[in-house]
Amino acid sequence: MTQPLQPLLHDSVVVLTAPSQAWSTADGTVDGRGIHGFYHSDLRVLGGIGLTIDGALPEHIATGSPDAATAVFTSLARAIDDHTADPRVRIDRTRQVVAGSLAETITVRNALAEPVHPTIEVALRADFSPMQVVKAGLSGSEHPIAAIATSDGVTFTSGVVTATVVAPASEVAVDDVSATLTWSAEIPARSAATFSWRIEVDDPTAVVAGAEPSPDWASFTAATGDSRLAAWLQRAVADLQALRMSTTDRPEDVFLAAGAPWFFTLFGRDSIWAARMLLPLGTDIAASTLRVLASMQGTQTVNETAEQPGKIMHELRPAALTIPGEGVVLPPLYYGTVDATALWITLLHDAWKWGMPASEVEALLPHLEAALAWMRDYGDSDGDGFLEYVDTTGHGLANQGWKDSGDSIQWLDGTLADGPIALCEVQAYAYEAAVGGAELLEAFGREGADAWRAWAADLKERFAASFWIDDPAGAYPAIALDSAKRKVDTVTSNIGHLLGTGILTAEQSALVARRLAGPELNSGYGLRTMSSASGGYWPLSYHGGSVWAHDTAIVVSGLARDGHTAEAEALASGLLAAADGFDYRMPELHSGDAATDTATPIPYPAACRPQAWSAAAAVAVLGARLGLRADAQAGTLDVAPVPGVGTMAVSGLRFAGEPVAISVDDAGAVTRS
């Protein structure tokens, strides 16, 4: 028996507006294989969408993508054409996905001197497989499927979910879970005709909903001397607009879905990092992300869900998430993350610095105090002064930092480290959170600032004593401490997250910067998650040698904040080379193969795209190149461009609620308006 395999994504076309998405082959066919289908929330509603003209498949010649929500599939219908060399019957099939709906228009263009009489057929097949089943390489609805013909289409139902197809002027034939829409047409000479259908889904079990695009983001423009950055920014912002969503309980609070197709929902860590990177475009997404996460902040200790008082959640699903073959079963609201709580605090602090209204910040201060207390009282589960994690259920996530795959924390020889695990970057997040939290408490006249500064100072001292490893090539921080408090010695990108947090001395920061810039970590297409000299390194390993755009962007920002501009620029240039290779839609991750060995970046074939923090990485790179430093309390937005990066003209940035335009000339002189 063939073992089921997770679908690959790299060569499929996606059209999306959260929380709906459609995946197909390059010609628009949805054949039910792999990822292909039309999805709403976490359900594949349609597993088949096929188009024929007079019973033949059109011959595909091009696919266009004017925006994230739209694709245009262009093909030829030579079976009804004449026999000359020039094709004169063309099909333009436009597919658009908005929240809860997919619509297609099929335009047949006839350039012949006589009419054509094609029969246009669209074959639909209902599926209703849960996303987790699709990801496991399986199929099948949890409920029987019914298909009922209507006066102008068909209605599919499965359980409480209803999908209504409307196809004006078509003939509809229903067979079991399938339906065929047929138009018998006459296309006059040198003319065109359009046929359309749409499907709308009603899923009362959905926990997420669509959100309107941001008008502030729509006003953002960037022209740069490096055209790759401008192209990446344009594509990234368009994708981010399509990833905006809310929960059904709080429709007013918008956040960014982590990524399509697997993570099309609220993820604490992912949504926080994306909002943090996007602060130069305004504080609205940060403020609403903070609020929605605060509304779910832990209030009690529940072992099964990993909830604890003050803790920020990890992910939200409409039902329990089962990962077949891995023994993982996560509850619908799951708190198994060690870093989201500290990151929530740093987002609140940074949003305040970028001008989040004081009243909105103040409303979240009780949640800030609870989050700080979680770091001290629960995050440090064994009282050693470090934040660590361990899954106590036996079916939760074994690793609970951002590298959450089961094999991500390794010793240099490739063997796995035993938990509880204290990750190096989590200590840095906690340090930065304690310092930033203290500043907020003091600014708003609340108690505890001095105690949290003292807590941070103690953490910094303990970190320096416990995490550093001597090495002939220069000392470096361990990725983690294991259950016996031993230093796990693999060199990884995690150490780059320490930069800019304040947990390192200037000398330590320089050692880390030098290590990151070396060829074992810098692939030329971004930062490898694991050094190529490590025993467990593999360029197509999810967390053991691949490159993640957001990971590299975090490190670029940290390098810039600590003054290591040459190293920051080297890694940023690698990301731009990768972005160019992926047509500026950066995937979740890509291979760690060196740029010296391959002319274009090699895809990680199961990577999500678009991914919120991969898209937001473009704005982080822009911020690092401009040298942006915001302090709304002092009324200053400092701009210190990296020398030699060329001209830039950026408008639609926002500081303290007001639009800002910045221009940089060839000499590095800055003009603001």
PDB file of N, CA and C in Angstrom, residues 392-481:
ATOM      1  N   THR A 392       3.653  18.293  27.996  1.00  0.00           N
ATOM      2  CA  THR A 392       3.321  17.342  29.054  1.00  0.00           C
ATOM      3  C   THR A 392       2.157  16.434  28.684  1.00  0.00           C
ATOM      4  N   THR A 393       1.538  16.652  27.507  1.00  0.00           N
ATOM      5  CA  THR A 393       0.363  15.862  27.135  1.00  0.00           C
ATOM      6  C   THR A 393       0.723  14.596  26.362  1.00  0.00           C
ATOM      7  N   GLY A 394       1.869  14.611  25.700  1.00  0.00           N
ATOM      8  CA  GLY A 394       2.242  13.484  24.856  1.00  0.00           C
ATOM      9  C   GLY A 394       1.693  13.572  23.451  1.00  0.00           C
ATOM     10  N   HIS A 395       0.834  14.575  23.178  1.00  0.00           N
ATOM     11  CA  HIS A 395       0.305  14.722  21.819  1.00  0.00           C
ATOM     12  C   HIS A 395       0.268  16.186  21.377  1.00  0.00           C
ATOM     13  N   GLY A 396       0.998  17.039  22.093  1.00  0.00           N
ATOM     14  CA  GLY A 396       1.142  18.422  21.657  1.00  0.00           C
ATOM     15  C   GLY A 396       2.416  18.592  20.854  1.00  0.00           C
ATOM     16  N   LEU A 397       2.810  19.844  20.625  1.00  0.00           N
ATOM     17  CA  LEU A 397       4.037  20.115  19.888  1.00  0.00           C
ATOM     18  C   LEU A 397       5.244  19.822  20.772  1.00  0.00           C
ATOM     19  N   ALA A 398       6.165  19.013  20.243  1.00  0.00           N
ATOM     20  CA  ALA A 398       7.360  18.672  21.014  1.00  0.00           C
ATOM     21  C   ALA A 398       8.264  19.879  21.178  1.00  0.00           C
ATOM     22  N   ASN A 399       8.333  20.713  20.138  1.00  0.00           N
ATOM     23  CA  ASN A 399       9.116  21.949  20.205  1.00  0.00           C
ATOM     24  C   ASN A 399       8.169  23.132  20.067  1.00  0.00           C
ATOM     25  N   GLN A 400       8.380  24.155  20.892  1.00  0.00           N
ATOM     26  CA  GLN A 400       7.396  25.227  20.994  1.00  0.00           C
ATOM     27  C   GLN A 400       7.989  26.619  20.804  1.00  0.00           C
ATOM     28  N   GLY A 401       9.188  26.691  20.176  1.00  0.00           N
ATOM     29  CA  GLY A 401       9.675  27.955  19.656  1.00  0.00           C
ATOM     30  C   GLY A 401       9.252  28.076  18.204  1.00  0.00           C
ATOM     31  N   TRP A 402       9.822  29.045  17.491  1.00  0.00           N
ATOM     32  CA  TRP A 402       9.363  29.199  16.101  1.00  0.00           C
ATOM     33  C   TRP A 402       9.797  28.015  15.246  1.00  0.00           C
ATOM     34  N   LYS A 403      10.895  27.377  15.594  1.00  0.00           N
ATOM     35  CA  LYS A 403      11.283  26.133  14.922  1.00  0.00           C
ATOM     36  C   LYS A 403      10.605  24.993  15.668  1.00  0.00           C
ATOM     37  N   ASP A 404       9.363  24.705  15.269  1.00  0.00           N
ATOM     38  CA  ASP A 404       8.550  23.801  16.067  1.00  0.00           C
ATOM     39  C   ASP A 404       8.430  22.396  15.493  1.00  0.00           C
ATOM     40  N   SER A 405       9.258  22.036  14.506  1.00  0.00           N
ATOM     41  CA  SER A 405       9.266  20.658  14.034  1.00  0.00           C
ATOM     42  C   SER A 405       9.987  19.777  15.050  1.00  0.00           C
ATOM     43  N   GLY A 406       9.722  18.496  15.001  1.00  0.00           N
ATOM     44  CA  GLY A 406      10.233  17.594  16.021  1.00  0.00           C
ATOM     45  C   GLY A 406      11.737  17.433  16.046  1.00  0.00           C
ATOM     46  N   ASP A 407      12.418  17.739  14.925  1.00  0.00           N
ATOM     47  CA  ASP A 407      13.878  17.534  14.866  1.00  0.00           C
ATOM     48  C   ASP A 407      14.657  18.844  14.828  1.00  0.00           C
ATOM     49  N   SER A 408      14.045  19.930  15.255  1.00  0.00           N
ATOM     50  CA  SER A 408      14.677  21.243  15.059  1.00  0.00           C
ATOM     51  C   SER A 408      15.766  21.574  16.076  1.00  0.00           C
ATOM     52  N   ILE A 409      15.751  20.935  17.256  1.00  0.00           N
ATOM     53  CA  ILE A 409      16.755  21.249  18.278  1.00  0.00           C
ATOM     54  C   ILE A 409      17.716  20.076  18.363  1.00  0.00           C
ATOM     55  N   GLN A 410      18.871  20.248  17.736  1.00  0.00           N
ATOM     56  CA  GLN A 410      19.841  19.174  17.577  1.00  0.00           C
ATOM     57  C   GLN A 410      21.198  19.556  18.162  1.00  0.00           C
ATOM     58  N   TRP A 411      21.931  18.519  18.558  1.00  0.00           N
ATOM     59  CA  TRP A 411      23.338  18.682  18.879  1.00  0.00           C
ATOM     60  C   TRP A 411      24.128  18.743  17.572  1.00  0.00           C
ATOM     61  N   LEU A 412      25.370  19.147  17.661  1.00  0.00           N
ATOM     62  CA  LEU A 412      26.214  19.308  16.480  1.00  0.00           C
ATOM     63  C   LEU A 412      26.325  18.021  15.670  1.00  0.00           C
ATOM     64  N   ASP A 413      26.242  16.861  16.351  1.00  0.00           N
ATOM     65  CA  ASP A 413      26.355  15.585  15.635  1.00  0.00           C
ATOM     66  C   ASP A 413      25.031  15.122  15.039  1.00  0.00           C
ATOM     67  N   GLY A 414      23.954  15.910  15.215  1.00  0.00           N
ATOM     68  CA  GLY A 414      22.665  15.586  14.624  1.00  0.00           C
ATOM     69  C   GLY A 414      21.701  14.875  15.540  1.00  0.00           C
ATOM     70  N   THR A 415      22.130  14.475  16.743  1.00  0.00           N
ATOM     71  CA  THR A 415      21.211  13.854  17.688  1.00  0.00           C
ATOM     72  C   THR A 415      20.298  14.914  18.300  1.00  0.00           C
ATOM     73  N   LEU A 416      19.114  14.476  18.728  1.00  0.00           N
ATOM     74  CA  LEU A 416      18.122  15.413  19.238  1.00  0.00           C
ATOM     75  C   LEU A 416      18.361  15.725  20.705  1.00  0.00           C
ATOM     76  N   ALA A 417      18.099  16.977  21.074  1.00  0.00           N
ATOM     77  CA  ALA A 417      18.214  17.399  22.467  1.00  0.00           C
ATOM     78  C   ALA A 417      16.951  17.014  23.228  1.00  0.00           C
ATOM     79  N   ASP A 418      17.118  16.686  24.504  1.00  0.00           N
ATOM     80  CA  ASP A 418      16.000  16.321  25.366  1.00  0.00           C
ATOM     81  C   ASP A 418      15.472  17.540  26.107  1.00  0.00           C
ATOM     82  N   GLY A 419      14.136  17.619  26.230  1.00  0.00           N
ATOM     83  CA  GLY A 419      13.515  18.720  26.951  1.00  0.00           C
ATOM     84  C   GLY A 419      13.334  18.414  28.411  1.00  0.00           C
ATOM     85  N   PRO A 420      12.987  19.429  29.195  1.00  0.00           N
ATOM     86  CA  PRO A 420      12.613  20.798  28.787  1.00  0.00           C
ATOM     87  C   PRO A 420      13.761  21.555  28.108  1.00  0.00           C
ATOM     88  N   ILE A 421      13.395  22.356  27.123  1.00  0.00           N
ATOM     89  CA  ILE A 421      14.340  23.111  26.308  1.00  0.00           C
ATOM     90  C   ILE A 421      14.224  24.598  26.625  1.00  0.00           C
ATOM     91  N   ALA A 422      15.380  25.238  26.860  1.00  0.00           N
ATOM     92  CA  ALA A 422      15.435  26.698  27.027  1.00  0.00           C
ATOM     93  C   ALA A 422      16.138  27.278  25.801  1.00  0.00           C
ATOM     94  N   LEU A 423      15.367  27.857  24.875  1.00  0.00           N
ATOM     95  CA  LEU A 423      15.927  28.389  23.630  1.00  0.00           C
ATOM     96  C   LEU A 423      16.637  29.712  23.872  1.00  0.00           C
ATOM     97  N   CYS A 424      17.728  29.924  23.126  1.00  0.00           N
ATOM     98  CA  CYS A 424      18.487  31.163  23.311  1.00  0.00           C
ATOM     99  C   CYS A 424      17.664  32.386  22.957  1.00  0.00           C
ATOM    100  N   GLU A 425      16.926  32.341  21.816  1.00  0.00           N
ATOM    101  CA  GLU A 425      16.209  33.543  21.378  1.00  0.00           C
ATOM    102  C   GLU A 425      15.056  33.883  22.309  1.00  0.00           C
ATOM    103  N   VAL A 426      14.492  32.871  22.967  1.00  0.00           N
ATOM    104  CA  VAL A 426      13.388  33.133  23.887  1.00  0.00           C
ATOM    105  C   VAL A 426      13.870  33.946  25.088  1.00  0.00           C
ATOM    106  N   GLN A 427      15.107  33.696  25.516  1.00  0.00           N
ATOM    107  CA  GLN A 427      15.652  34.495  26.619  1.00  0.00           C
ATOM    108  C   GLN A 427      15.826  35.948  26.164  1.00  0.00           C
ATOM    109  N   ALA A 428      16.232  36.125  24.900  1.00  0.00           N
ATOM    110  CA  ALA A 428      16.391  37.487  24.372  1.00  0.00           C
ATOM    111  C   ALA A 428      15.042  38.187  24.261  1.00  0.00           C
ATOM    112  N   TYR A 429      14.020  37.462  23.769  1.00  0.00           N
ATOM    113  CA  TYR A 429      12.684  38.055  23.708  1.00  0.00           C
ATOM    114  C   TYR A 429      12.214  38.471  25.104  1.00  0.00           C
ATOM    115  N   ALA A 430      12.466  37.590  26.091  1.00  0.00           N
ATOM    116  CA  ALA A 430      12.022  37.879  27.455  1.00  0.00           C
ATOM    117  C   ALA A 430      12.751  39.089  28.024  1.00  0.00           C
ATOM    118  N   TYR A 431      14.048  39.187  27.734  1.00  0.00           N
ATOM    119  CA  TYR A 431      14.814  40.351  28.197  1.00  0.00           C
ATOM    120  C   TYR A 431      14.239  41.631  27.598  1.00  0.00           C
ATOM    121  N   GLU A 432      14.049  41.626  26.285  1.00  0.00           N
ATOM    122  CA  GLU A 432      13.523  42.815  25.609  1.00  0.00           C
ATOM    123  C   GLU A 432      12.119  43.146  26.111  1.00  0.00           C
ATOM    124  N   ALA A 433      11.311  42.108  26.359  1.00  0.00           N
ATOM    125  CA  ALA A 433       9.955  42.326  26.853  1.00  0.00           C
ATOM    126  C   ALA A 433       9.962  42.939  28.248  1.00  0.00           C
ATOM    127  N   ALA A 434      10.861  42.463  29.105  1.00  0.00           N
ATOM    128  CA  ALA A 434      10.919  43.001  30.468  1.00  0.00           C
ATOM    129  C   ALA A 434      11.345  44.463  30.464  1.00  0.00           C
ATOM    130  N   VAL A 435      12.330  44.804  29.641  1.00  0.00           N
ATOM    131  CA  VAL A 435      12.799  46.190  29.560  1.00  0.00           C
ATOM    132  C   VAL A 435      11.713  47.076  28.951  1.00  0.00           C
ATOM    133  N   GLY A 436      11.118  46.635  27.838  1.00  0.00           N
ATOM    134  CA  GLY A 436      10.054  47.418  27.212  1.00  0.00           C
ATOM    135  C   GLY A 436       8.823  47.501  28.078  1.00  0.00           C
ATOM    136  N   GLY A 437       8.489  46.389  28.756  1.00  0.00           N
ATOM    137  CA  GLY A 437       7.347  46.408  29.661  1.00  0.00           C
ATOM    138  C   GLY A 437       7.551  47.374  30.807  1.00  0.00           C
ATOM    139  N   ALA A 438       8.773  47.419  31.341  1.00  0.00           N
ATOM    140  CA  ALA A 438       9.082  48.361  32.425  1.00  0.00           C
ATOM    141  C   ALA A 438       8.907  49.800  31.961  1.00  0.00           C
ATOM    142  N   GLU A 439       9.327  50.076  30.726  1.00  0.00           N
ATOM    143  CA  GLU A 439       9.185  51.439  30.201  1.00  0.00           C
ATOM    144  C   GLU A 439       7.707  51.817  30.093  1.00  0.00           C
ATOM    145  N   LEU A 440       6.878  50.876  29.643  1.00  0.00           N
ATOM    146  CA  LEU A 440       5.446  51.148  29.546  1.00  0.00           C
ATOM    147  C   LEU A 440       4.822  51.352  30.921  1.00  0.00           C
ATOM    148  N   LEU A 441       5.153  50.508  31.869  1.00  0.00           N
ATOM    149  CA  LEU A 441       4.600  50.649  33.215  1.00  0.00           C
ATOM    150  C   LEU A 441       4.948  52.013  33.804  1.00  0.00           C
ATOM    151  N   GLU A 442       6.191  52.405  33.636  1.00  0.00           N
ATOM    152  CA  GLU A 442       6.636  53.689  34.181  1.00  0.00           C
ATOM    153  C   GLU A 442       5.938  54.853  33.484  1.00  0.00           C
ATOM    154  N   ALA A 443       5.832  54.778  32.161  1.00  0.00           N
ATOM    155  CA  ALA A 443       5.238  55.880  31.402  1.00  0.00           C
ATOM    156  C   ALA A 443       3.772  56.090  31.759  1.00  0.00           C
ATOM    157  N   PHE A 444       3.082  55.004  32.126  1.00  0.00           N
ATOM    158  CA  PHE A 444       1.663  55.114  32.437  1.00  0.00           C
ATOM    159  C   PHE A 444       1.388  55.097  33.942  1.00  0.00           C
ATOM    160  N   GLY A 445       2.436  55.305  34.726  1.00  0.00           N
ATOM    161  CA  GLY A 445       2.264  55.472  36.162  1.00  0.00           C
ATOM    162  C   GLY A 445       1.838  54.227  36.904  1.00  0.00           C
ATOM    163  N   ARG A 446       2.245  53.062  36.405  1.00  0.00           N
ATOM    164  CA  ARG A 446       1.895  51.811  37.074  1.00  0.00           C
ATOM    165  C   ARG A 446       3.120  51.258  37.799  1.00  0.00           C
ATOM    166  N   GLU A 447       2.882  50.432  38.784  1.00  0.00           N
ATOM    167  CA  GLU A 447       3.962  49.901  39.608  1.00  0.00           C
ATOM    168  C   GLU A 447       4.688  48.757  38.909  1.00  0.00           C
ATOM    169  N   GLY A 448       5.925  48.515  39.335  1.00  0.00           N
ATOM    170  CA  GLY A 448       6.649  47.326  38.902  1.00  0.00           C
ATOM    171  C   GLY A 448       7.794  47.567  37.961  1.00  0.00           C
ATOM    172  N   ALA A 449       7.999  48.794  37.471  1.00  0.00           N
ATOM    173  CA  ALA A 449       9.032  49.035  36.468  1.00  0.00           C
ATOM    174  C   ALA A 449      10.417  48.650  36.979  1.00  0.00           C
ATOM    175  N   ASP A 450      10.770  49.078  38.178  1.00  0.00           N
ATOM    176  CA  ASP A 450      12.108  48.791  38.709  1.00  0.00           C
ATOM    177  C   ASP A 450      12.320  47.291  38.882  1.00  0.00           C
ATOM    178  N   ALA A 451      11.291  46.592  39.352  1.00  0.00           N
ATOM    179  CA  ALA A 451      11.422  45.148  39.552  1.00  0.00           C
ATOM    180  C   ALA A 451      11.669  44.433  38.225  1.00  0.00           C
ATOM    181  N   TRP A 452      11.008  44.882  37.164  1.00  0.00           N
ATOM    182  CA  TRP A 452      11.207  44.213  35.875  1.00  0.00           C
ATOM    183  C   TRP A 452      12.555  44.573  35.249  1.00  0.00           C
ATOM    184  N   ARG A 453      13.042  45.755  35.486  1.00  0.00           N
ATOM    185  CA  ARG A 453      14.398  46.079  35.016  1.00  0.00           C
ATOM    186  C   ARG A 453      15.431  45.220  35.737  1.00  0.00           C
ATOM    187  N   ALA A 454      15.229  45.005  37.033  1.00  0.00           N
ATOM    188  CA  ALA A 454      16.146  44.153  37.790  1.00  0.00           C
ATOM    189  C   ALA A 454      16.058  42.709  37.301  1.00  0.00           C
ATOM    190  N   TRP A 455      14.847  42.255  37.014  1.00  0.00           N
ATOM    191  CA  TRP A 455      14.661  40.894  36.485  1.00  0.00           C
ATOM    192  C   TRP A 455      15.399  40.741  35.161  1.00  0.00           C
ATOM    193  N   ALA A 456      15.291  41.742  34.288  1.00  0.00           N
ATOM    194  CA  ALA A 456      15.974  41.702  32.991  1.00  0.00           C
ATOM    195  C   ALA A 456      17.486  41.698  33.172  1.00  0.00           C
ATOM    196  N   ALA A 457      18.000  42.511  34.078  1.00  0.00           N
ATOM    197  CA  ALA A 457      19.444  42.563  34.306  1.00  0.00           C
ATOM    198  C   ALA A 457      19.968  41.215  34.796  1.00  0.00           C
ATOM    199  N   ASP A 458      19.211  40.555  35.666  1.00  0.00           N
ATOM    200  CA  ASP A 458      19.614  39.231  36.146  1.00  0.00           C
ATOM    201  C   ASP A 458      19.613  38.220  35.005  1.00  0.00           C
ATOM    202  N   LEU A 459      18.603  38.288  34.152  1.00  0.00           N
ATOM    203  CA  LEU A 459      18.518  37.370  33.017  1.00  0.00           C
ATOM    204  C   LEU A 459      19.707  37.566  32.080  1.00  0.00           C
ATOM    205  N   LYS A 460      20.067  38.797  31.804  1.00  0.00           N
ATOM    206  CA  LYS A 460      21.207  39.077  30.928  1.00  0.00           C
ATOM    207  C   LYS A 460      22.488  38.500  31.504  1.00  0.00           C
ATOM    208  N   GLU A 461      22.675  38.646  32.795  1.00  0.00           N
ATOM    209  CA  GLU A 461      23.885  38.127  33.437  1.00  0.00           C
ATOM    210  C   GLU A 461      23.907  36.600  33.386  1.00  0.00           C
ATOM    211  N   ARG A 462      22.775  35.974  33.681  1.00  0.00           N
ATOM    212  CA  ARG A 462      22.715  34.510  33.642  1.00  0.00           C
ATOM    213  C   ARG A 462      22.919  33.987  32.232  1.00  0.00           C
ATOM    214  N   PHE A 463      22.353  34.696  31.258  1.00  0.00           N
ATOM    215  CA  PHE A 463      22.504  34.255  29.862  1.00  0.00           C
ATOM    216  C   PHE A 463      23.978  34.256  29.459  1.00  0.00           C
ATOM    217  N   ALA A 464      24.677  35.313  29.777  1.00  0.00           N
ATOM    218  CA  ALA A 464      26.097  35.396  29.428  1.00  0.00           C
ATOM    219  C   ALA A 464      26.898  34.276  30.068  1.00  0.00           C
ATOM    220  N   ALA A 465      26.509  33.863  31.274  1.00  0.00           N
ATOM    221  CA  ALA A 465      27.254  32.831  31.995  1.00  0.00           C
ATOM    222  C   ALA A 465      26.909  31.423  31.524  1.00  0.00           C
ATOM    223  N   SER A 466      25.706  31.223  30.971  1.00  0.00           N
ATOM    224  CA  SER A 466      25.213  29.864  30.744  1.00  0.00           C
ATOM    225  C   SER A 466      25.125  29.437  29.288  1.00  0.00           C
ATOM    226  N   PHE A 467      25.054  30.377  28.334  1.00  0.00           N
ATOM    227  CA  PHE A 467      24.773  30.008  26.949  1.00  0.00           C
ATOM    228  C   PHE A 467      25.979  30.026  26.020  1.00  0.00           C
ATOM    229  N   TRP A 468      27.051  30.693  26.376  1.00  0.00           N
ATOM    230  CA  TRP A 468      28.148  30.880  25.431  1.00  0.00           C
ATOM    231  C   TRP A 468      29.053  29.660  25.362  1.00  0.00           C
ATOM    232  N   ILE A 469      29.461  29.341  24.131  1.00  0.00           N
ATOM    233  CA  ILE A 469      30.323  28.185  23.858  1.00  0.00           C
ATOM    234  C   ILE A 469      31.627  28.690  23.261  1.00  0.00           C
ATOM    235  N   ASP A 470      32.749  28.267  23.829  1.00  0.00           N
ATOM    236  CA  ASP A 470      34.061  28.627  23.273  1.00  0.00           C
ATOM    237  C   ASP A 470      34.316  27.821  22.004  1.00  0.00           C
ATOM    238  N   ASP A 471      34.932  28.473  21.026  1.00  0.00           N
ATOM    239  CA  ASP A 471      35.191  27.818  19.750  1.00  0.00           C
ATOM    240  C   ASP A 471      36.390  28.493  19.095  1.00  0.00           C
ATOM    241  N   PRO A 472      37.274  27.728  18.430  1.00  0.00           N
ATOM    242  CA  PRO A 472      38.439  28.351  17.782  1.00  0.00           C
ATOM    243  C   PRO A 472      38.073  29.428  16.770  1.00  0.00           C
ATOM    244  N   ALA A 473      36.892  29.299  16.151  1.00  0.00           N
ATOM    245  CA  ALA A 473      36.461  30.298  15.171  1.00  0.00           C
ATOM    246  C   ALA A 473      35.777  31.488  15.822  1.00  0.00           C
ATOM    247  N   GLY A 474      35.708  31.497  17.143  1.00  0.00           N
ATOM    248  CA  GLY A 474      35.033  32.570  17.861  1.00  0.00           C
ATOM    249  C   GLY A 474      33.865  32.032  18.657  1.00  0.00           C
ATOM    250  N   ALA A 475      33.725  32.487  19.887  1.00  0.00           N
ATOM    251  CA  ALA A 475      32.645  32.008  20.748  1.00  0.00           C
ATOM    252  C   ALA A 475      31.283  32.328  20.128  1.00  0.00           C
ATOM    253  N   TYR A 476      30.291  31.504  20.471  1.00  0.00           N
ATOM    254  CA  TYR A 476      28.941  31.717  19.960  1.00  0.00           C
ATOM    255  C   TYR A 476      27.946  31.189  20.987  1.00  0.00           C
ATOM    256  N   PRO A 477      26.697  31.662  20.947  1.00  0.00           N
ATOM    257  CA  PRO A 477      25.679  31.169  21.881  1.00  0.00           C
ATOM    258  C   PRO A 477      25.125  29.814  21.437  1.00  0.00           C
ATOM    259  N   ALA A 478      24.869  28.957  22.408  1.00  0.00           N
ATOM    260  CA  ALA A 478      24.178  27.702  22.136  1.00  0.00           C
ATOM    261  C   ALA A 478      22.770  27.997  21.638  1.00  0.00           C
ATOM    262  N   ILE A 479      22.227  27.104  20.806  1.00  0.00           N
ATOM    263  CA  ILE A 479      20.836  27.260  20.395  1.00  0.00           C
ATOM    264  C   ILE A 479      19.914  27.118  21.599  1.00  0.00           C
ATOM    265  N   ALA A 480      20.334  26.318  22.590  1.00  0.00           N
ATOM    266  CA  ALA A 480      19.451  26.047  23.726  1.00  0.00           C
ATOM    267  C   ALA A 480      20.224  25.379  24.850  1.00  0.00           C
ATOM    268  N   LEU A 481      19.595  25.334  26.001  1.00  0.00           N
ATOM    269  CA  LEU A 481      20.010  24.456  27.093  1.00  0.00           C
ATOM    270  C   LEU A 481      19.033  23.287  27.130  1.00  0.00           C
TER     271      LEU A 481
END
